[in-house]
Amino acid sequence: MQEVTPARPLWHVILVRPETMTFVLLIAAVVVASQLSPYFLDISYILRSFTLSAEFAIVALVLTMVIIAGEIDLSPAANMALSACLFAWAQASGIPMPVAIGIGLLAGLAMGALNAFMVIALQLPSIIVTIGTLTLFRGLAQIIAGDKSIRVPDWFIGIDKILVFGIPMPVVIFVLAAFVLGLILAGTIFGRQIYQVGTNEVAARYAGIRTRRIKLVLFLLMGLVAAVAGMMTASRLGSVRYDLGLGGELQMVLMAMLGGTYIFGGRGTILGTFLAAWLLVVVSTGMTVANLLPAIQLTVLGVLLIVAIIATNFIYSRTQR
Amino acid sequence: MTESAPLLLARGVTKAFAGVTVLRDVDLDLHKGEIHALLGENGAGKSTFAKIVAGVHRPTRGKLSLNGRQVDISSPLVAQKLGVTLIHQEPISFPDLSVAENLVLGQGEQGWFSRVPWAEMTREARRQMDQLGVSIDVTKPMRGLSIADQQMVEIGRALASGSRLIIMDEPTAPLTPKEVDTLFGIVRRLRGEGRTIIFISHRLEEVRALCDRVTIFRDGSKVATDAIENLDDAEIIRLMIGRPLKEYMHKHNASIGEVALEVEGLTLPGRFQDVSFQVRRGEIVGLGGLVGAGRTDVACAIFGIQPAESGSLKVNGKTVDIRQPDDAIALGLAFVPEDRAVSGIFRTLSVEQNITAAIPGRIAPRGFIRRAIEKLLAADSVRKLRIRLASVNQPIGELSGGNQQKAILARWLLAEPGILILDEPTRGIDIGVKAEFYDIIGELAEQGRAILLISSELPELLALCDRILVMAEGRLTAEIPRAEATQEKVMQAAVPRQQAGIAA
Ligand SMILES: Nc1ncnc2c1ncn2[C@@H]1O[C@H](COP(=O)(O)OP(=O)(O)OP(=O)(O)O)[C@@H](O)[C@H]1O
Ligand SMILES: [Mg+2]
């Protein structure tokens, strides 16, 4: 009896990897953009543009893990605003800086805990829960800050001006975060179980995996990282308003989706989201240097997203038939 | 059997997945009005052939003709229009819609915005169910139905769309003996109406009772087609596995030790009441009864999936509190669940990851997964249980049903449990592997492990177990030692009280 049959060819394995399409698009975008404008290939320009969305990109890395686990969190941008507002308000009312930072981070954690409580303990769908909390957090931020902007101390301003080997600090943090989270997701039991929970939560429970604990950790991490991102934004902008990071949740979801993360869970990688973040920056800077209207830019992004999703799904389903 | 022109003619049907050929040059004729069995080992290609005929897969090569006309069955919808219906092993209808909606769905030619004629639909659905001779409330959602009733709805749907060829892939696996009888009655009636049925099963006695002709697959090729009378069991098995079956179901001789698992007054209202029993080390205790008697619920309670409300559990003499499966695993318990698609496999993840899912500590001694260790463990299991696959990196969903089951079994054997609970572990497993599997269970008992075997297959219980417990309607109704165990005794205890009077 013949037991061993040949494994599928390597090109096949690579083609169905979720981030392949992102990588191809990234290369294409770089080639096209450098044709459009000679300025484009100026690396420091791209890096500087990246700092504008680095905070969202950092949160998108964690969001990727949440989505792989079969949940979603749409509240992090509002979380960024609320924790930044709390922090700015605290230090403006005379509380020492380290304590104020602590308040901001704790607030972020608490917001993550609130989401976790409703999703895990009350078993409500995370999409509904986080649409609710997104509105709630933004509203609270507005109550705290009104429509004024709260200034932060001068020494706190300018995280994007700090260069490490010529690379802006937010970019360095993003790369480091991607590295660490990528390692966790791909190389540890925790990461492995995130995929298993997202693929089949019931089977995960039967296999002795603590599905609730995994989700709790992810929502808490999400809250904490969003708070950090909120304060990074505050440092970059020099002041905090209630509308900090407004609409950011869509950019984050966009990055995860473009990176090949499957919206229903179980599939996706940190590398994919990492590449997608760069892809978005390359495309939008490319379009800016080529003097495209902002309205057209948005349309291009939309088309890009749809192309990426259709392409990955098409390739994936073809290999299944 | 009519000897008119064949209904379906398959010629040179070949199927390869990503370069791996799983079906090779299959020629097959199906007559009108026959029940035709497909037999073969796990992974022999039965389901793949069925799916090709039903338009789920497209053949790599080969031709199909229906009624003498060559057809290209490019999708399940085309198949339905041609009068071919596949009834999957796991019914895949719309669980939240009502029976009536499921029955009538997609049949009318109404426009998108036309009103749904509810009253008419319900009446039509009721008529269809009456025709089948089953009593199902058609206004109830599918979710609440038993698997047998869900199957009936699928059959009803096939009839409503006027199917001439109905393919049933292991329909009897989850059914009680009585439900099997009902199903057989209906299938015979369908044959009487001139329809053709393809029947896939691993149970030879069912095939003998029901089918006119059989086709046997081995390693993706058709090795024989013949009338069932012309083949005896030994011949069929030889054709299926290419060698005679070794003697199996012999009793092992483990020495029985202390009590490993003790259950005392376990109760979960609505599911089971006051269940008490013991399982000793080296002992195989059977848990028999009809589907729905509460056996799975008891197992789930012990393993912490749905803990009982009252009663106590002792493991190795110590009272324990098991709140979740994790606690149970830490105490050395393992549980192979009955419904592998829902509670067993991670369909899109690799076979390797599926096999090692319950032993995180061993594949990642210091938190980081050691691929080399994982590969070794998985490859070892694949060899031991003879899991048939292209690569351990393949998604487990691509394996045949029986091979998925073996992978889940492998997962729990790797955990080296002291107490092993098996819920219908041989469902969907072929005869050859079953024999090996019984050997493995015997060996585990000899190593001093305690085994609780839930099974609806009486011969299996009688041959393997030191003691047989029987449940009916959530209560233990009998405890029969090996020496006194007979089919009749087990069946008698398994039949619910109210029905017992009527049935007698
Ligand atoms: N989508 C797929 N991709 C790759 N290989 C597949 C796919 N579907 C089936 N196979 C392979 O084809 C072979 C035949 O599978 P099939 O499901 O037809 O077996 P079977 O005879 O129905 O077995 P069982 O009795 O276990 O249900 C198996 O080796 C299986 O791994
Ligand atoms: Mg099959």
PDB file of C-alpha atoms and ligand atoms in Angstrom, chain B residues 47 169-170 401, ligand 2:
ATOM      1  CA  SER B  47     -16.286  10.952  -1.042  1.00  0.00           C
ATOM      2  CA  ASP B 169     -22.176   9.835   2.176  1.00  0.00           C
ATOM      3  CA  GLU B 170     -22.076   7.815   5.400  1.00  0.00           C
ATOM      4  CA  GLY B 401     -13.167  11.796   7.156  1.00  0.00           C
TER       5      GLY B 401
HETATM    6 MG    MG C   2     -15.518  10.122   2.993  1.00  0.00          MG
END
